[in-house]
Coordinates of C-alpha atoms in Angstrom, one line a residue:
M208 CA -57.7 -25.6 -15.4
K209 CA -57.2 -28.5 -16.7
R210 CA -56.2 -26.8 -19.6
L211 CA -53.2 -24.7 -18.0
V212 CA -52.4 -27.9 -16.2
T213 CA -51.9 -29.8 -19.7
L214 CA -50.1 -26.9 -21.0
M215 CA -47.9 -26.6 -18.1
I216 CA -47.0 -30.5 -18.5
A217 CA -46.7 -30.1 -22.0
I218 CA -44.3 -27.2 -21.6
L219 CA -42.3 -29.1 -18.8
A220 CA -42.2 -32.0 -21.1
M221 CA -40.7 -30.4 -23.7
V222 CA -38.4 -28.4 -21.9
A223 CA -37.2 -31.9 -20.1
I224 CA -36.9 -33.3 -24.0
L225 CA -34.8 -30.2 -25.1
F226 CA -32.5 -30.7 -22.2
G227 CA -31.9 -34.6 -23.0
V228 CA -31.2 -33.1 -26.1
K229 CA -27.9 -30.8 -25.3
N230 CA -26.8 -33.6 -22.5
F231 CA -27.0 -36.3 -25.4
I232 CA -25.0 -33.5 -28.0
Q233 CA -22.8 -32.1 -25.1
N234 CA -21.9 -35.9 -24.4
K235 CA -21.4 -36.8 -27.4
E236 CA -19.0 -33.8 -28.6
A237 CA -17.0 -34.8 -25.7
K238 CA -16.5 -38.0 -26.8
E239 CA -15.4 -37.1 -30.0
E240 CA -13.1 -34.8 -28.7
S241 CA -11.4 -37.3 -26.0
S242 CA -11.5 -39.6 -28.7
S243 CA -10.2 -37.0 -30.8
S244 CA -7.5 -36.6 -28.5
S245 CA -6.4 -40.0 -28.1
E246 CA -5.7 -40.1 -31.7
Q247 CA -3.3 -37.6 -31.5
Q248 CA -1.4 -38.9 -28.6
Q249 CA -0.8 -42.1 -30.7
L250 CA 1.7 -42.9 -33.7
F251 CA 1.4 -45.5 -35.8
L252 CA 4.1 -46.5 -37.5
F253 CA 4.9 -49.3 -40.3
N254 CA 8.4 -50.1 -40.6
W255 CA 11.2 -53.2 -41.7
G256 CA 11.6 -55.3 -38.5
N257 CA 14.9 -54.5 -36.2
Y258 CA 15.0 -50.9 -38.1
I259 CA 14.8 -48.4 -35.2
D260 CA 16.3 -47.8 -32.2
P261 CA 14.4 -48.8 -29.1
E262 CA 15.7 -46.3 -27.3
L263 CA 14.5 -43.4 -29.6
I264 CA 10.8 -44.5 -30.0
K265 CA 11.3 -44.1 -25.8
E266 CA 13.2 -40.9 -26.2
F267 CA 10.4 -39.6 -28.4
E268 CA 7.8 -41.1 -26.7
A269 CA 8.8 -39.1 -23.1
E270 CA 9.5 -35.3 -25.0
T271 CA 6.2 -35.3 -26.8
G272 CA 4.1 -37.4 -24.6
I273 CA 3.1 -39.6 -27.7
Q274 CA 2.7 -43.3 -27.2
V275 CA 3.9 -44.7 -30.5
V276 CA 2.9 -48.0 -31.6
Y277 CA 5.2 -49.8 -34.5
E278 CA 4.9 -52.6 -36.3
T279 CA 6.9 -54.2 -38.7
F280 CA 6.2 -55.5 -42.2
D281 CA 9.0 -58.2 -44.3
S282 CA 8.6 -56.8 -47.8
N283 CA 7.2 -53.7 -49.7
D284 CA 4.4 -55.9 -51.1
A285 CA 3.2 -56.6 -47.4
M286 CA 3.0 -53.0 -46.3
E287 CA 1.3 -52.0 -50.1
A288 CA -1.2 -54.6 -49.5
K289 CA -2.0 -53.5 -46.0
L290 CA -2.2 -49.5 -47.1
K291 CA -4.7 -51.0 -49.8
Q292 CA -6.8 -53.0 -47.8
G293 CA -7.2 -49.8 -45.5
G294 CA -9.0 -50.4 -42.2
T295 CA -5.9 -50.3 -40.4
R296 CA -4.7 -46.9 -39.7
Y297 CA -0.9 -46.3 -40.3
D298 CA 0.3 -42.4 -39.7
L299 CA 3.9 -42.7 -40.5
V300 CA 5.5 -45.3 -43.0
F301 CA 9.2 -46.3 -44.5
P302 CA 8.8 -47.7 -48.3
S303 CA 11.8 -48.8 -49.9
E304 CA 12.4 -46.4 -53.1
S305 CA 11.7 -48.5 -55.7
S306 CA 7.8 -48.7 -54.1
I307 CA 7.3 -45.4 -54.3
T308 CA 6.0 -44.7 -57.4
K309 CA 3.7 -47.5 -57.2
L310 CA 2.2 -46.4 -53.6
V311 CA 2.1 -42.6 -55.0
N312 CA 0.1 -43.7 -58.8
Q313 CA -2.7 -45.2 -56.1
N314 CA -2.8 -42.4 -53.9
L315 CA -1.5 -44.0 -50.8
L316 CA 0.8 -41.6 -49.8
Q317 CA 0.1 -37.9 -48.8
K318 CA 2.1 -34.8 -50.3
L319 CA 4.9 -33.2 -47.8
D320 CA 4.7 -29.9 -46.7
H321 CA 7.8 -29.3 -45.9
S322 CA 7.0 -26.1 -43.6
K323 CA 6.5 -28.3 -41.3
I324 CA 9.9 -30.2 -41.8
K325 CA 12.8 -29.3 -40.4
G326 CA 16.5 -30.9 -40.8
L327 CA 15.8 -32.1 -44.5
E328 CA 19.2 -29.7 -45.3
N329 CA 21.2 -32.4 -43.2
I330 CA 19.9 -35.1 -46.0
S331 CA 22.8 -35.9 -48.5
S332 CA 22.2 -34.2 -51.9
F333 CA 22.6 -37.1 -53.8
L334 CA 20.5 -38.6 -52.2
L335 CA 17.2 -35.9 -53.0
N336 CA 15.4 -35.7 -55.6
S337 CA 15.1 -39.5 -56.6
P338 CA 14.3 -40.2 -60.1
V339 CA 10.8 -41.8 -58.3
D340 CA 10.2 -38.1 -55.8
Q341 CA 11.6 -35.1 -58.3
G342 CA 11.7 -33.0 -55.0
N343 CA 11.2 -35.2 -52.4
Q344 CA 7.5 -34.9 -52.5
Y345 CA 6.4 -37.8 -50.7
T346 CA 9.1 -38.9 -48.9
I347 CA 12.9 -38.4 -47.3
P348 CA 15.6 -41.0 -47.3
Y349 CA 15.7 -42.9 -44.4
F350 CA 18.4 -45.0 -44.2
W351 CA 20.5 -46.2 -47.6
G352 CA 23.2 -48.4 -49.2
T353 CA 24.3 -50.6 -51.6
V354 CA 24.1 -54.2 -52.5
G355 CA 27.2 -56.0 -53.2
I356 CA 28.7 -59.5 -52.2
M357 CA 29.9 -60.9 -48.9
V358 CA 32.6 -62.5 -49.2
N359 CA 34.1 -65.0 -46.0
T360 CA 38.3 -64.4 -46.6
K361 CA 39.0 -67.3 -44.1
Y362 CA 37.8 -69.7 -47.1
I363 CA 37.9 -66.9 -50.6
D364 CA 40.5 -64.9 -51.7
P365 CA 38.3 -61.3 -51.7
E366 CA 40.4 -60.5 -55.1
S367 CA 39.4 -63.2 -56.7
I368 CA 36.3 -61.4 -56.5
Q369 CA 35.9 -58.4 -57.2
T370 CA 33.1 -57.9 -60.1
W371 CA 29.4 -59.3 -60.4
G372 CA 31.1 -61.1 -63.4
D373 CA 33.3 -63.2 -61.2
L374 CA 30.2 -65.3 -59.2
W375 CA 30.5 -67.1 -62.3
K376 CA 33.5 -68.7 -62.1
E377 CA 33.4 -72.7 -61.9
E378 CA 35.9 -72.4 -58.8
F379 CA 32.7 -71.1 -56.6
K380 CA 30.6 -74.1 -57.2
N381 CA 27.9 -74.7 -54.9
K382 CA 29.6 -71.5 -52.9
L383 CA 26.9 -68.8 -53.5
L384 CA 24.2 -67.4 -51.5
V385 CA 21.5 -65.5 -54.1
L386 CA 19.0 -62.9 -53.2
D387 CA 15.6 -64.0 -53.7
G388 CA 14.2 -60.9 -55.5
N389 CA 13.9 -60.3 -59.1
R390 CA 15.3 -56.5 -59.6
E391 CA 18.4 -57.9 -57.4
A392 CA 19.0 -60.9 -59.0
L393 CA 18.4 -59.9 -62.5
G394 CA 20.1 -56.4 -61.4
M395 CA 23.1 -58.5 -60.9
A396 CA 23.0 -60.4 -64.1
L397 CA 22.3 -57.1 -66.5
Q398 CA 24.9 -55.4 -64.4
S399 CA 27.8 -58.2 -65.4
L400 CA 26.8 -57.8 -69.3
G401 CA 27.2 -54.1 -68.6
Y402 CA 23.6 -53.1 -68.9
S403 CA 21.7 -50.7 -67.0
L404 CA 19.3 -52.6 -63.7
N405 CA 16.6 -50.3 -64.8
S406 CA 16.6 -52.1 -68.6
K407 CA 13.4 -52.2 -70.7
N408 CA 15.3 -54.3 -73.5
E409 CA 14.1 -57.0 -74.3
T410 CA 17.1 -58.3 -76.2
E411 CA 19.1 -57.3 -72.9
L412 CA 16.6 -59.0 -70.7
K413 CA 16.5 -62.1 -72.3
A414 CA 20.5 -62.7 -71.9
A415 CA 20.2 -61.3 -68.1
E416 CA 18.0 -64.4 -67.6
E417 CA 20.1 -67.0 -69.9
K418 CA 23.2 -65.9 -68.0
L419 CA 21.6 -66.2 -64.5
K420 CA 20.5 -69.9 -65.4
E421 CA 24.4 -70.6 -66.3
L422 CA 24.6 -69.4 -62.3
K423 CA 22.7 -72.4 -61.2
S424 CA 25.9 -74.6 -60.7
N425 CA 27.5 -71.9 -58.2
V426 CA 24.3 -71.6 -56.8
R427 CA 23.5 -73.2 -53.3
A428 CA 20.4 -71.4 -52.3
V429 CA 18.1 -68.4 -53.4
L430 CA 17.1 -66.7 -49.4
N431 CA 16.8 -63.3 -47.9
E432 CA 17.3 -62.3 -44.5
E433 CA 18.5 -66.4 -44.0
I434 CA 21.6 -65.1 -46.5
K435 CA 22.9 -63.2 -43.3
T436 CA 22.4 -66.2 -40.6
M437 CA 24.1 -68.2 -42.7
M438 CA 27.5 -66.3 -43.6
K439 CA 27.6 -65.7 -39.5
L440 CA 27.5 -69.4 -38.8
E441 CA 30.2 -69.7 -42.2
E442 CA 27.6 -72.1 -43.9
A443 CA 28.3 -70.5 -47.2
P444 CA 31.3 -68.9 -47.7
I445 CA 29.7 -65.9 -50.6
G446 CA 26.5 -64.0 -50.3
M447 CA 24.4 -61.7 -51.7
G448 CA 23.5 -58.3 -49.6
Y449 CA 22.2 -55.2 -48.9
S450 CA 25.0 -53.1 -47.0
G451 CA 23.7 -52.8 -43.7
D452 CA 23.3 -56.3 -43.7
A453 CA 26.4 -56.6 -44.7
A454 CA 27.9 -54.9 -41.6
A455 CA 25.5 -56.6 -39.1
V456 CA 27.2 -59.8 -39.9
A457 CA 30.9 -58.1 -40.3
E458 CA 30.8 -57.0 -36.6
E459 CA 29.2 -60.9 -35.4
N460 CA 32.4 -62.4 -37.7
P461 CA 34.7 -60.7 -38.7
N462 CA 35.6 -62.9 -41.3
V463 CA 32.8 -61.3 -43.6
Q464 CA 34.1 -58.7 -46.2
Y465 CA 31.6 -56.8 -48.0
I466 CA 32.6 -56.0 -51.3
L467 CA 30.7 -53.3 -53.4
P468 CA 31.2 -54.6 -57.2
K469 CA 33.2 -52.5 -60.4
D470 CA 30.8 -53.7 -62.5
G471 CA 27.7 -51.9 -61.1
S472 CA 25.6 -51.5 -58.3
A473 CA 22.5 -50.2 -56.9
V474 CA 22.2 -47.6 -54.5
W475 CA 18.7 -48.0 -52.7
T476 CA 17.1 -45.6 -50.5
D477 CA 14.4 -46.8 -47.4
N478 CA 11.9 -43.6 -46.7
F479 CA 9.6 -41.5 -44.4
A480 CA 6.8 -41.4 -45.7
I481 CA 3.1 -39.7 -44.1
A482 CA 0.4 -43.3 -45.4
H483 CA -2.8 -41.8 -46.8
T484 CA -4.5 -43.5 -43.4
A485 CA -2.7 -41.1 -41.2
V486 CA -4.8 -39.4 -38.4
N487 CA -1.6 -37.6 -36.6
V488 CA -0.5 -36.2 -39.1
E489 CA 1.3 -34.0 -37.4
G490 CA 2.4 -36.5 -34.8
A491 CA 4.5 -38.2 -37.6
Y492 CA 5.6 -34.6 -39.0
A493 CA 7.0 -34.5 -35.1
F494 CA 8.4 -37.6 -35.1
I495 CA 10.8 -37.0 -38.9
N496 CA 12.1 -33.6 -37.5
F497 CA 13.1 -35.6 -34.1
M498 CA 14.8 -38.7 -36.2
L499 CA 16.6 -36.2 -38.6
R500 CA 18.4 -34.1 -35.8
P501 CA 21.9 -35.3 -36.1
E502 CA 22.3 -36.8 -32.6
N503 CA 19.4 -39.3 -33.2
A504 CA 20.1 -39.9 -36.5
A505 CA 23.6 -40.9 -35.5
K506 CA 22.4 -42.7 -32.4
N507 CA 20.0 -44.6 -35.0
A508 CA 23.0 -46.0 -37.8
E509 CA 25.1 -46.7 -34.8
F510 CA 22.0 -49.6 -33.9
V511 CA 20.7 -50.3 -37.3
G512 CA 24.2 -50.3 -39.3
Y513 CA 22.8 -48.8 -42.1
A514 CA 24.5 -46.0 -44.1
T515 CA 22.9 -42.6 -42.3
P516 CA 21.9 -39.7 -45.1
N517 CA 22.2 -37.5 -42.8
E518 CA 25.6 -35.6 -43.2
K519 CA 25.4 -33.4 -39.4
A520 CA 24.9 -37.4 -38.2
K521 CA 28.2 -38.5 -39.5
E522 CA 30.3 -36.2 -37.6
L523 CA 28.9 -37.6 -34.7
M524 CA 29.4 -41.0 -35.1
D525 CA 33.2 -42.8 -35.2
P526 CA 34.9 -41.8 -38.3
E527 CA 36.4 -46.0 -39.0
V528 CA 32.9 -46.4 -39.8
T529 CA 32.4 -43.0 -42.2
A530 CA 35.4 -43.8 -43.8
D531 CA 35.0 -46.8 -45.0
E532 CA 34.3 -46.8 -48.6
T533 CA 32.8 -50.1 -49.1
F534 CA 30.0 -48.4 -46.7
Y535 CA 30.3 -44.7 -47.4
P536 CA 31.5 -44.8 -51.0
S537 CA 33.1 -42.0 -52.5
E538 CA 32.2 -39.6 -54.6
E539 CA 33.5 -41.2 -57.8
V540 CA 31.6 -44.3 -56.7
I541 CA 28.1 -42.7 -56.2
Q542 CA 28.3 -41.5 -59.5
S543 CA 28.6 -44.7 -61.1
L544 CA 25.9 -46.3 -59.0
E545 CA 22.3 -47.2 -60.3
H546 CA 19.4 -46.3 -58.7
Y547 CA 16.1 -49.1 -58.3
E548 CA 13.7 -47.0 -61.0
F549 CA 9.6 -48.0 -61.1
L550 CA 9.6 -50.1 -64.5
G551 CA 6.0 -50.2 -64.6
N552 CA 3.5 -53.6 -64.3
E553 CA 4.1 -54.9 -67.7
W554 CA 7.9 -54.7 -67.0
I555 CA 7.7 -56.0 -63.0
T556 CA 5.7 -58.8 -64.7
K557 CA 8.7 -59.7 -67.2
Y558 CA 11.0 -59.5 -64.6
N559 CA 9.0 -61.8 -61.9
E560 CA 8.6 -64.4 -65.0
A561 CA 12.2 -64.4 -65.9
F562 CA 13.3 -64.7 -62.1
L563 CA 10.6 -67.2 -61.5
D564 CA 12.4 -69.2 -65.0
F565 CA 15.6 -69.5 -63.0
K566 CA 14.6 -70.4 -59.6
M567 CA 12.5 -73.3 -60.9
G568 CA 15.4 -74.5 -62.6
L569 CA 18.0 -74.6 -59.2

């Protein structure tokens, strides 16, 4: 009898243990499913500051039920560093064209599945298949623009500045704001000499460095975002700038005119890309598709002030804006523009050193 009781107790104990294990597994699976579901209901975006219409984010959230978590960076290097560190989840990022090769080489971006993208056919053909992403395997253009010269027509006759080379005129002493970027500043000098802004020629780069040093007396400051503020407030009459920034400045100060230099300029894109840390990949595609809709791309361009790559969106925008060839250049001008290409670590170091020598001499 004692044996029977002992056996029954052992069986009951085993049943209790198995029941507990079953409940543990079920609870664990439920938590994992809940966690997975929660992750799929959030979309982490990593973008430049003030680079999207907040209303569009709200509309996307209302339409899809996906909560957008929006963070910003102020340089491609800062974005790259965050992606390399890991630990922080980003689903969709917005790299500039010049950083794409580097990000791809470090496996920081996922290849795109074009079958999941709707609206790619609306993107301007000259912005697709760039030298750094043939076939758009990793990126889709988000905004685009050029690099040029902002001139306050109250103080400077715009006819006196039609090329990069004009900035070296003695009459512009202490009047120029230069972008704090080695590719932009040295690109300006290279193109003023008739060279490519992607030059990998030691002699040409040295000549550009010396040319830049000759600009020293005309340079008031080397800045980035602050150039916009100073041009708006008329604290300087001439400044290098991106086309979209120039449009924002001109909106607040109509005296400021944007000039696309006749001796060359850069065409660049900022792009949609899915990060290697992406969890909500389907949400990322949903957001890309949402932003590629012509009506949404038009609304975003009107808010941000940069040129949209979406041809269908342009049809919905103010014709005065899309007809302005300083921001939407003609096909002939577009053919003369250069894309920023990835130069490789060796040449990036040389450009950095040349630009640093220029800044230290100011």
